[in-house]
Every structure is written in structure tokens, then in C-alpha cells.
């Protein structure tokens, strides 16, 4: 672990807050109406946001989850990511999602999901360390600046359901001892039992997590400290640190109006982690919160399809099929990595279909073929547009087409069988030479006048067809 607990940083923490402050970055509120509907994401972005001319529009490319559970401790993670943002941007990434960045109860060993001081990004000597697991405040600001220089938005992971690391105090509402006395060294958002459940005004919300003190968002003071005041958590993250958007952790734990109010107050792209495989439930939550959600329905249907060897499951209901502008699709993340077989097929699925796809750091940097993923990102950004029609499914095969929007569209062929497959399909193109843009097939057939053509796909693989 890096030794950062130097006397200078202990004596002069306030000075460091003033060093390297990022210029405020505002995420675009409304993507161009000339873009395809699946990249407009209009309902997921605040009406107060304006276009940041130097950043790629969110949804025009692919999001990178720039961490995994238990990344190496030692305070080097921000520097590691800072060295990759330009390459990611060149590959077609438009945003990076960072882990919870502020000091948590477990200090230098925490992944950030046990938040203690929302305003300590690795500057104050508390919870056993100065730096967070990921690095110092200066290193985080350098990373954000480098990401912005690479035209990438930076998404903050926001944990506002619960807190951790407080001191014990008696709660007069239930006459019990609770760990709800928070006096962080930043001097901001001091908390006591009134800010948690239960209190004199509100007994509980929709859920608690892991026994942690549960923040009460119905308390006006909590709303002010989290997102409404000029020096609130949300506005400090945005205006001082330079974050552009939000990933809300465990949104099942509080009502959707909380996310809606936060987004309406400060703007920026927002996506919630509503962990539920029911597409209807996800659709309901996104409508209430007026932001995007991770498409767990799509995730579980892909698990059934590729690990369960039944591609018919891709016919089932998913959030992207109900409202693609609010669906953030994924194959793996820091909590879930259950699609073991056919993982590249799963990426071929989300990177050719509607929704805003996310790539998991370890899949991209360590576990899968980066060249193939870059090819699929290029296909997503340049060829995959318009509505989707499923053309054929069985246990081993899946074929669909995107109908195009300011592009010709594509035909996607997934094959979970152990042998090459061929099939006649009806395209949108008459008398047109097409090719497989993945390079998996060297065929270049010409569609008939009636738009029919035979395409092929290798075993346990995929092909993506469009006019040459």
C-alpha cells in the first residue's frame, strides 16, 4: 500500500481541496433528434443539463465499468484507469463508471459501498487512512480531467441508502443504541439519529441494507445535504470534483422520487441499480424515477439463453424491448458474473441490440478478446440503429435485424451450436452485396430482388451482416 499519511497532508487538508479543481462539466440533456431513438436517452437526462461540447453524447457509444470487486488495494486504481481512458475513447467508449469515490468505514480497504464521509476523496486521515482504496483526491481529479480530455463522461457511483462508521448513540424514538452519530473530518453533513430511520417524522422507507444505518430521505435536512444545498453532495460531486452523471446504488432501498429529485436538481445522466429480473417492474421504476435502469431482465434472459443452451429465451420480455431509451444493458458487473458460457455471444447480443450497453472492466482488459470487443463496439456505434425484429430462434440459433436509422441497419446471427450454421433470411436490402463485419465469414452474398439471402455463422460464435 502506498504510504500517503504524510504530516503535510494531515496539517494542510484544506489546501488540497483547492488544488486541481475541475472545470464544471455539464452532461447534455437532449441528444440530437437526428440520432437513432436507442441513443437519445432523453428521459434519462435532466432538463436542466446542457450539452458539454467537448464530451461525447452519452448513449452515442458504450459505457465502461471501470472497476471490479476488490480491485488491488494500495491507492493506485485512479492512476491505472487514468492511463486507459484515451485508448477506451479511441475504441468507442463514451463514459466511464467509477466505484464509490469517497471515504468509507473500511478506509483504504473499502470498495466504497459503506460510505462515511461523502466529501473525503482521499484527503483526510480518518477510518485508518488518508487515501481511499483507489488513491488520493488529487489522483481522482487528474483521472476525471484526463477522461474529459478524452471526451469521456465520468459517472459517479452514489450510495445514499445507508451509511457506515458512525458512533453509537441512543435513539429516543425507540430507546435503542444505533451507530448514527457521524462527525466526519470534512465538517460536512454531520449526522445523528434524526437523519436515519426511525425518527420522529418517519419510521421507515422501502428497505434497509445489511444492518447499516438507513438514511431517511423524507427528512428535509437530508434532502438539503444530499442534493439541494449549494454545497450538497450532488453539487460538490458535479461542480467541484467534475462528475457528469450518476449510478445510484441499491435503489430498492428508497422511493424513486429521491432519484428523480436529485436528477431534477443537478442534472446529468442517471441510472439506477434496481436488482429485479422482471421487465415490468424495471419499466415501472424508470417511469417513476424518470431515469435509466440496468436491464436485469435482459441479463437473466441471456443467462438462460447462453448458459441454459436455449436461445429461444431471447424472445422473452426485457426492459430494452419496452423502453430502449431507459435500458442500460450489461453482461457482467462487480456483483454478477454468472454468464460463463457464451459470454462473447452475450456481448454480441447487447452490442448489436437496442439500449445503452456497458462493458465490464475485467471482460475487456483481462478475460475476453479485446480485438473482438472493439469490433463489436465499432459495429454498435456505426451500424446498429433503428428498431429490432427477431427473424428466427431455436435452441441454438438466433437471428434478428436492426432496421436502421441514418444507416442501413444490420442482421445479427448468433450460434450456440458446435457446428457451422446457414439460414435464408429476409433483409431490408434488395440486390445489395453484404458482408459479415465481424470477419467470421468471408461470404459476400448479394441479396435477391425480394431481399432474401443466405447467411452463415461459425460454431459457438456470431456474425453481423450489413451492406458492403
Coordinates of C-alpha atoms in Angstrom, one line a residue:
X1 CA 0.0 0.0 0.0
X2 CA 1.3 3.5 -0.8
X3 CA 2.4 5.5 2.2
X4 CA 0.4 8.7 2.0
X5 CA -0.1 9.6 5.6
X6 CA 2.5 12.3 5.5
X7 CA 2.5 15.1 8.0
X8 CA 1.9 17.7 5.3
X9 CA -1.4 16.2 4.2
X10 CA -2.5 16.0 7.8
X11 CA -1.8 19.6 8.5
X12 CA -3.0 21.1 5.3
X13 CA -6.1 19.2 4.2
X14 CA -8.0 22.3 3.3
X15 CA -5.3 23.4 0.9
X16 CA -5.6 20.2 -1.0
X17 CA -9.3 20.8 -1.5
X18 CA -8.4 23.8 -3.5
X19 CA -5.8 22.1 -5.8
X20 CA -6.7 20.9 -9.2
X21 CA -10.4 21.6 -9.1
X22 CA -12.0 20.5 -12.3
X23 CA -13.9 22.9 -14.5
X24 CA -17.6 22.1 -14.2
X25 CA -18.8 19.6 -16.8
X26 CA -22.4 19.5 -17.8
X27 CA -23.9 16.5 -19.5
X28 CA -26.0 17.1 -22.5
X29 CA -29.7 17.0 -21.7
X30 CA -31.0 16.3 -25.1
X31 CA -29.2 14.3 -27.8
X32 CA -29.7 15.3 -31.4
X33 CA -33.0 14.3 -32.8
X34 CA -31.1 13.1 -35.9
X35 CA -29.7 10.2 -33.8
X36 CA -31.4 6.9 -33.6
X37 CA -34.0 6.5 -30.8
X38 CA -31.9 4.0 -29.0
X39 CA -29.1 6.6 -28.3
X40 CA -31.3 9.5 -27.4
X41 CA -31.9 8.6 -23.8
X42 CA -33.9 11.8 -23.4
X43 CA -35.9 10.7 -20.5
X44 CA -32.8 9.7 -18.5
X45 CA -31.2 13.1 -18.5
X46 CA -32.2 16.2 -16.6
X47 CA -34.0 19.0 -18.4
X48 CA -31.5 21.3 -16.7
X49 CA -28.4 19.8 -18.3
X50 CA -26.9 21.3 -21.4
X51 CA -24.5 19.9 -24.0
X52 CA -20.9 19.7 -22.9
X53 CA -19.4 20.3 -26.3
X54 CA -16.1 18.6 -25.5
X55 CA -17.7 15.3 -24.4
X56 CA -19.3 12.6 -26.5
X57 CA -23.1 12.4 -26.0
X58 CA -23.9 9.7 -23.5
X59 CA -25.5 6.8 -25.4
X60 CA -23.7 7.5 -28.6
X61 CA -21.2 4.9 -27.7
X62 CA -20.7 2.3 -24.9
X63 CA -20.2 2.7 -21.1
X64 CA -17.1 1.1 -19.4
X65 CA -17.5 -0.1 -15.8
X66 CA -14.0 0.9 -14.8
X67 CA -13.6 -1.3 -11.8
X68 CA -14.4 -4.7 -10.4
X69 CA -14.9 -6.1 -6.8
X70 CA -11.7 -6.0 -4.8
X71 CA -9.5 -4.1 -7.3
X72 CA -5.9 -4.0 -6.0
X73 CA -5.6 -2.1 -2.7
X74 CA -2.8 0.4 -2.4
X75 CA -4.2 3.6 -3.8
X76 CA -3.2 3.1 -7.4
X77 CA -6.5 2.4 -9.1
X78 CA -7.2 6.0 -10.2
X79 CA -3.8 6.1 -11.8
X80 CA -4.4 2.8 -13.5
X81 CA -7.7 4.0 -15.0
X82 CA -6.2 7.4 -16.0
X83 CA -3.7 5.5 -18.2
X84 CA -6.5 3.8 -20.1
X85 CA -9.1 6.5 -20.8
X86 CA -7.7 7.7 -24.1
X87 CA -7.5 4.1 -25.5
X88 CA -11.0 3.4 -24.4
X89 CA -12.3 6.6 -26.0
X90 CA -10.5 5.7 -29.2
X91 CA -12.3 2.3 -29.1
X92 CA -15.7 3.9 -28.9
X93 CA -16.4 4.2 -25.2
X94 CA -18.3 7.4 -24.3
X95 CA -18.4 7.2 -20.5
X96 CA -16.7 5.5 -17.6
X97 CA -18.4 4.4 -14.4
X98 CA -16.2 4.7 -11.3
X99 CA -16.6 3.0 -7.9
X100 CA -17.9 5.0 -4.9
X101 CA -15.1 7.5 -4.6
X102 CA -15.3 8.9 -1.1
X103 CA -14.0 7.6 2.3
X104 CA -15.9 4.6 3.7
X105 CA -15.8 2.8 7.0
X106 CA -13.1 0.4 5.9
X107 CA -10.8 3.2 4.8
X108 CA -8.0 2.0 2.5
X109 CA -9.6 -1.4 2.1
X110 CA -13.1 -0.4 1.3
X111 CA -14.7 -0.7 -2.1
X112 CA -16.8 2.4 -1.1
X113 CA -20.2 0.8 -0.5
X114 CA -20.1 1.5 3.2
X115 CA -19.9 5.4 3.0
X116 CA -18.8 7.5 5.9
X117 CA -17.6 10.9 4.6
X118 CA -19.1 11.9 1.3
X119 CA -16.6 14.8 1.0
X120 CA -13.3 12.9 1.7
X121 CA -11.9 11.7 -1.6
X122 CA -8.6 10.7 -0.1
X123 CA -7.5 13.8 1.8
X124 CA -8.4 13.4 5.5
X125 CA -6.8 11.0 8.0
X126 CA -9.9 9.1 9.1
X127 CA -11.1 5.5 9.1
X128 CA -7.5 4.3 9.3
X129 CA -6.1 6.0 6.2
X130 CA -5.7 9.2 4.2
X131 CA -6.2 7.8 0.8
X132 CA -9.1 5.6 -0.2
X133 CA -8.5 2.1 -1.7
X134 CA -8.3 3.8 -5.1
X135 CA -6.0 6.7 -4.4
X136 CA -5.9 10.4 -3.4
X137 CA -8.2 13.3 -4.2
X138 CA -5.6 14.8 -6.5
X139 CA -5.3 11.5 -8.4
X140 CA -9.1 11.3 -8.8
X141 CA -9.2 14.9 -10.1
X142 CA -6.4 14.0 -12.5
X143 CA -8.3 11.0 -13.7
X144 CA -11.5 13.0 -14.3
X145 CA -9.6 15.7 -16.1
X146 CA -7.9 13.1 -18.4
X147 CA -11.3 11.4 -19.1
X148 CA -12.8 14.8 -20.1
X149 CA -9.8 15.5 -22.3
X150 CA -10.5 12.1 -23.9
X151 CA -14.2 13.3 -24.4
X152 CA -15.5 10.8 -21.9
X153 CA -18.2 11.5 -19.3
X154 CA -17.5 10.3 -15.8
X155 CA -20.3 8.5 -13.9
X156 CA -20.2 8.6 -10.0
X157 CA -21.4 5.6 -8.0
X158 CA -23.7 7.1 -5.4
X159 CA -24.6 5.2 -2.3
X160 CA -27.3 7.1 -0.4
X161 CA -29.4 4.3 1.0
X162 CA -27.2 3.7 4.0
X163 CA -24.1 4.9 5.9
X164 CA -21.4 3.2 8.0
X165 CA -18.8 4.1 10.5
X166 CA -20.8 6.3 12.9
X167 CA -20.5 6.3 16.6
X168 CA -23.2 4.8 18.9
X169 CA -25.9 7.0 20.3
X170 CA -29.3 6.5 21.9
X171 CA -32.3 7.0 19.6
X172 CA -35.1 8.4 21.7
X173 CA -37.7 7.2 19.2
X174 CA -37.1 3.5 20.1
X175 CA -34.8 4.0 23.0
X176 CA -32.1 1.8 21.4
X177 CA -28.4 2.4 20.6
X178 CA -27.7 2.9 17.0
X179 CA -24.5 3.7 15.1
X180 CA -25.9 7.0 13.8
X181 CA -23.5 9.7 15.1
X182 CA -21.4 10.9 12.2
X183 CA -18.8 13.7 12.6
X184 CA -16.6 13.4 9.5
X185 CA -13.4 15.4 9.3
X186 CA -14.6 17.2 6.2
X187 CA -17.0 19.0 8.6
X188 CA -19.8 18.5 6.1
X189 CA -23.1 16.6 6.5
X190 CA -22.7 15.8 10.2
X191 CA -25.5 13.3 11.0
X192 CA -27.4 11.9 14.0
X193 CA -30.4 9.7 14.7
X194 CA -32.8 12.3 13.2
X195 CA -31.2 11.7 9.8
X196 CA -31.9 7.9 9.9
X197 CA -34.8 5.6 10.5
X198 CA -36.7 5.6 12.7
X199 CA -37.1 9.3 13.7
X200 CA -39.9 11.4 15.0
X201 CA -41.2 12.2 11.4
X202 CA -40.7 8.9 9.5
X203 CA -40.5 5.4 10.7
X204 CA -39.0 3.6 7.6
X205 CA -38.8 3.6 3.8
X206 CA -38.8 0.7 1.3
X207 CA -35.8 -1.2 2.7
X208 CA -32.7 -1.5 4.8
X209 CA -29.4 -3.0 3.7
X210 CA -27.0 -5.2 5.7
X211 CA -27.9 -3.7 9.0
X212 CA -26.4 -0.3 8.2
X213 CA -28.0 2.9 9.5
X214 CA -30.7 3.7 6.9
X215 CA -30.8 7.3 5.7
X216 CA -34.3 9.0 5.9
X217 CA -34.8 10.9 2.6
X218 CA -38.1 12.3 3.9
X219 CA -36.2 14.5 6.3
X220 CA -35.8 17.9 4.6
X221 CA -32.3 18.3 6.1
X222 CA -31.1 15.0 4.5
X223 CA -32.5 16.2 1.1
X224 CA -30.7 19.5 1.5
X225 CA -27.4 17.9 2.4
X226 CA -27.6 15.3 -0.3
X227 CA -28.7 17.2 -3.3
X228 CA -30.4 20.6 -2.7
X229 CA -28.0 22.9 -0.9
X230 CA -25.3 24.8 -2.9
X231 CA -22.7 22.6 -1.1
X232 CA -24.7 19.4 -1.2
X233 CA -23.1 16.1 -2.0
X234 CA -24.6 16.1 -5.5
X235 CA -23.4 19.6 -6.3
X236 CA -20.0 19.1 -4.8
X237 CA -19.5 15.9 -6.9
X238 CA -20.6 17.8 -10.0
X239 CA -19.2 21.3 -9.6
X240 CA -16.0 20.7 -7.6
X241 CA -15.0 17.2 -8.5
X242 CA -16.2 17.3 -12.1
X243 CA -18.5 14.2 -12.2
X244 CA -21.0 14.2 -15.1
X245 CA -23.6 11.6 -14.1
X246 CA -24.8 9.2 -11.6
X247 CA -25.1 5.4 -10.9
X248 CA -27.4 5.0 -7.9
X249 CA -26.7 2.0 -5.8
X250 CA -29.5 -0.2 -4.3
X251 CA -32.4 2.0 -5.3
X252 CA -34.8 -0.7 -4.0
X253 CA -34.0 0.8 -0.6
X254 CA -35.7 4.1 -1.1
X255 CA -38.5 5.6 -3.1
X256 CA -38.0 6.5 -6.8
X257 CA -38.8 10.2 -6.1
X258 CA -35.4 10.5 -4.4
X259 CA -33.6 9.8 -7.7
X260 CA -36.0 12.0 -9.6
X261 CA -35.5 14.9 -7.3
X262 CA -31.7 14.5 -7.4
X263 CA -31.7 14.4 -11.2
X264 CA -34.0 17.4 -11.5
X265 CA -31.9 19.4 -9.1
X266 CA -28.4 18.8 -10.6
X267 CA -28.9 17.2 -14.0
X268 CA -26.7 14.6 -15.6
X269 CA -27.3 11.1 -17.0
X270 CA -28.6 8.8 -14.2
X271 CA -29.0 5.0 -14.0
X272 CA -30.4 3.1 -11.0
X273 CA -29.4 -0.4 -9.8
X274 CA -32.9 -1.9 -9.3
X275 CA -32.0 -5.5 -9.0
X276 CA -35.0 -7.3 -10.4
X277 CA -35.4 -9.6 -13.4
X278 CA -39.0 -8.6 -14.1
X279 CA -39.1 -6.2 -17.1
X280 CA -42.4 -4.7 -16.0
X281 CA -41.0 -3.8 -12.6
X282 CA -38.0 -2.2 -14.1
X283 CA -40.2 -0.3 -16.6
X284 CA -42.4 0.9 -13.6
X285 CA -39.3 2.1 -11.7
X286 CA -37.8 4.0 -14.6
X287 CA -41.1 5.7 -15.2
X288 CA -41.3 6.8 -11.6
X289 CA -37.7 7.9 -11.2
X290 CA -37.5 9.3 -14.8
X291 CA -34.0 7.9 -15.3
X292 CA -32.5 4.7 -16.8
X293 CA -32.1 1.3 -15.1
X294 CA -29.8 -1.6 -15.6
X295 CA -31.6 -4.2 -17.6
X296 CA -31.5 -7.1 -15.2
X297 CA -34.4 -8.7 -17.2
X298 CA -32.1 -8.8 -20.2
X299 CA -29.2 -10.1 -18.1
X300 CA -31.2 -13.1 -16.7
X301 CA -32.7 -13.9 -20.1
X302 CA -29.2 -14.0 -21.6
X303 CA -28.1 -16.3 -18.7
X304 CA -31.0 -18.6 -19.5
X305 CA -30.1 -18.5 -23.2
X306 CA -26.4 -18.9 -23.2
X307 CA -25.7 -20.9 -20.1
X308 CA -29.0 -22.7 -20.4
X309 CA -28.5 -23.5 -24.1
X310 CA -31.8 -22.2 -25.2
X311 CA -31.7 -19.1 -27.4
X312 CA -35.5 -19.1 -27.5
X313 CA -35.2 -17.3 -24.2
X314 CA -34.1 -14.2 -26.1
X315 CA -37.7 -13.9 -27.2
X316 CA -38.7 -13.1 -23.6
X317 CA -39.5 -9.7 -22.1
X318 CA -36.7 -7.3 -21.3
X319 CA -36.6 -3.6 -20.4
X320 CA -34.9 -2.6 -23.7
X321 CA -37.9 -4.1 -25.5
X322 CA -40.3 -1.9 -23.5
X323 CA -38.3 1.3 -23.5
X324 CA -34.8 1.2 -25.0
X325 CA -34.1 4.8 -24.1
X326 CA -34.0 3.8 -20.4
X327 CA -32.3 0.4 -20.6
X328 CA -28.6 0.0 -19.7
X329 CA -27.7 -3.5 -20.8
X330 CA -24.7 -5.5 -19.3
X331 CA -23.2 -9.0 -19.4
X332 CA -21.2 -8.8 -16.1
X333 CA -20.6 -6.3 -13.3
X334 CA -18.9 -6.1 -9.9
X335 CA -21.7 -8.1 -8.3
X336 CA -22.7 -10.5 -11.1
X337 CA -20.6 -12.7 -13.3
X338 CA -22.9 -15.7 -14.0
X339 CA -22.8 -15.9 -17.8
X340 CA -19.8 -18.3 -18.0
X341 CA -20.6 -20.0 -21.3
X342 CA -21.2 -17.9 -24.4
X343 CA -20.1 -14.7 -22.8
X344 CA -18.9 -13.3 -26.2
X345 CA -22.3 -14.2 -27.6
X346 CA -23.9 -12.2 -24.9
X347 CA -21.7 -9.2 -25.7
X348 CA -22.6 -9.7 -29.4
X349 CA -26.2 -9.5 -28.3
X350 CA -26.1 -6.3 -26.2
X351 CA -23.7 -4.5 -28.6
X352 CA -26.0 -5.1 -31.6
X353 CA -29.4 -4.5 -29.9
X354 CA -31.2 -1.5 -28.5
X355 CA -30.3 0.0 -25.2
X356 CA -27.1 1.6 -23.8
X357 CA -24.6 -1.3 -23.4
X358 CA -22.0 -1.5 -20.6
X359 CA -18.7 -3.4 -20.8
X360 CA -17.2 -4.8 -17.6
X361 CA -13.5 -3.9 -17.0
X362 CA -12.2 -7.5 -16.5
X363 CA -14.0 -8.8 -19.5
X364 CA -12.4 -6.1 -21.6
X365 CA -9.0 -5.9 -20.1
X366 CA -8.4 -9.4 -18.9
X367 CA -10.8 -12.2 -19.7
X368 CA -12.1 -11.8 -23.3
X369 CA -10.7 -10.9 -26.7
X370 CA -10.3 -7.2 -26.7
X371 CA -10.0 -7.0 -30.5
X372 CA -13.4 -8.8 -30.9
X373 CA -15.0 -6.5 -28.3
X374 CA -13.6 -3.4 -30.1
X375 CA -15.0 -4.7 -33.3
X376 CA -18.5 -5.1 -31.7
X377 CA -18.2 -1.6 -30.2
X378 CA -17.5 -0.3 -33.7
X379 CA -20.5 -2.1 -35.1
X380 CA -22.7 -0.7 -32.3
X381 CA -21.5 2.8 -32.8
X382 CA -21.6 2.8 -36.6
X383 CA -24.0 0.2 -38.0
X384 CA -26.6 -0.8 -35.3
X385 CA -29.5 1.6 -35.4
X386 CA -33.3 1.6 -35.6
X387 CA -35.9 -0.8 -34.3
X388 CA -35.4 -4.5 -33.9
X389 CA -37.2 -7.5 -35.5
X390 CA -36.5 -11.1 -34.4
X391 CA -36.3 -13.2 -37.6
X392 CA -35.6 -16.7 -36.2
X393 CA -34.9 -18.5 -33.0
X394 CA -34.4 -22.1 -31.8
X395 CA -32.3 -23.7 -29.0
X396 CA -29.0 -23.0 -30.9
X397 CA -29.7 -20.2 -33.3
X398 CA -30.9 -16.6 -33.0
X399 CA -31.3 -14.1 -35.9
X400 CA -32.5 -10.5 -35.7
X401 CA -32.3 -7.4 -37.7
X402 CA -32.0 -3.7 -36.9
X403 CA -33.9 -1.6 -39.3
X404 CA -31.5 1.3 -39.5
X405 CA -31.7 5.0 -38.7
X406 CA -29.4 7.2 -40.7
X407 CA -27.6 3.9 -41.5
X408 CA -28.5 0.7 -43.3
X409 CA -29.1 -1.4 -40.2
X410 CA -27.7 -4.9 -39.6
X411 CA -28.6 -8.6 -39.4
X412 CA -27.2 -10.4 -36.3
X413 CA -26.7 -14.2 -36.3
X414 CA -25.9 -16.0 -33.0
X415 CA -24.9 -19.6 -33.0
X416 CA -24.6 -21.7 -29.8
X417 CA -24.2 -25.0 -31.6
X418 CA -20.9 -26.9 -32.2
X419 CA -21.1 -26.6 -36.0
X420 CA -21.4 -24.0 -38.7
X421 CA -25.0 -22.9 -39.4
X422 CA -26.6 -21.4 -42.5
X423 CA -30.1 -19.9 -43.0
X424 CA -32.1 -18.0 -45.5
X425 CA -33.5 -14.8 -44.1
X426 CA -35.3 -11.7 -45.4
X427 CA -33.3 -8.5 -45.1
X428 CA -34.1 -4.8 -45.7
X429 CA -31.9 -4.7 -48.8
X430 CA -32.7 -5.7 -52.4
X431 CA -29.9 -6.5 -54.9
X432 CA -27.3 -5.5 -52.4
X433 CA -23.9 -7.1 -51.7
X434 CA -23.5 -7.6 -48.0
X435 CA -20.6 -8.8 -45.8
X436 CA -20.0 -10.0 -42.3
X437 CA -18.4 -7.1 -40.4
X438 CA -17.0 -9.4 -37.7
X439 CA -14.8 -11.2 -40.2
X440 CA -16.0 -14.6 -39.0
X441 CA -17.4 -15.4 -42.5
X442 CA -15.8 -14.5 -45.8
X443 CA -19.0 -14.7 -47.7
X444 CA -20.1 -11.6 -49.6
X445 CA -23.6 -12.6 -50.9
X446 CA -25.9 -10.4 -53.0
X447 CA -29.5 -10.2 -51.7
X448 CA -32.2 -11.2 -54.1
X449 CA -34.7 -8.7 -55.6
X450 CA -37.1 -9.9 -52.9
X451 CA -34.4 -9.1 -50.2
X452 CA -33.8 -12.7 -49.3
X453 CA -30.2 -14.0 -48.8
X454 CA -28.4 -16.9 -47.2
X455 CA -26.0 -16.1 -44.4
X456 CA -23.8 -18.3 -42.2
X457 CA -22.2 -18.3 -38.8
X458 CA -19.3 -20.3 -37.2
X459 CA -19.9 -22.7 -34.3
X460 CA -20.2 -21.0 -30.8
X461 CA -19.9 -17.7 -32.5
X462 CA -21.7 -14.8 -34.2
X463 CA -21.8 -12.9 -37.5
X464 CA -23.1 -9.4 -38.2
X465 CA -24.2 -8.5 -41.8
X466 CA -24.7 -5.2 -43.5
X467 CA -24.2 -3.8 -47.0
X468 CA -20.6 -3.7 -48.1

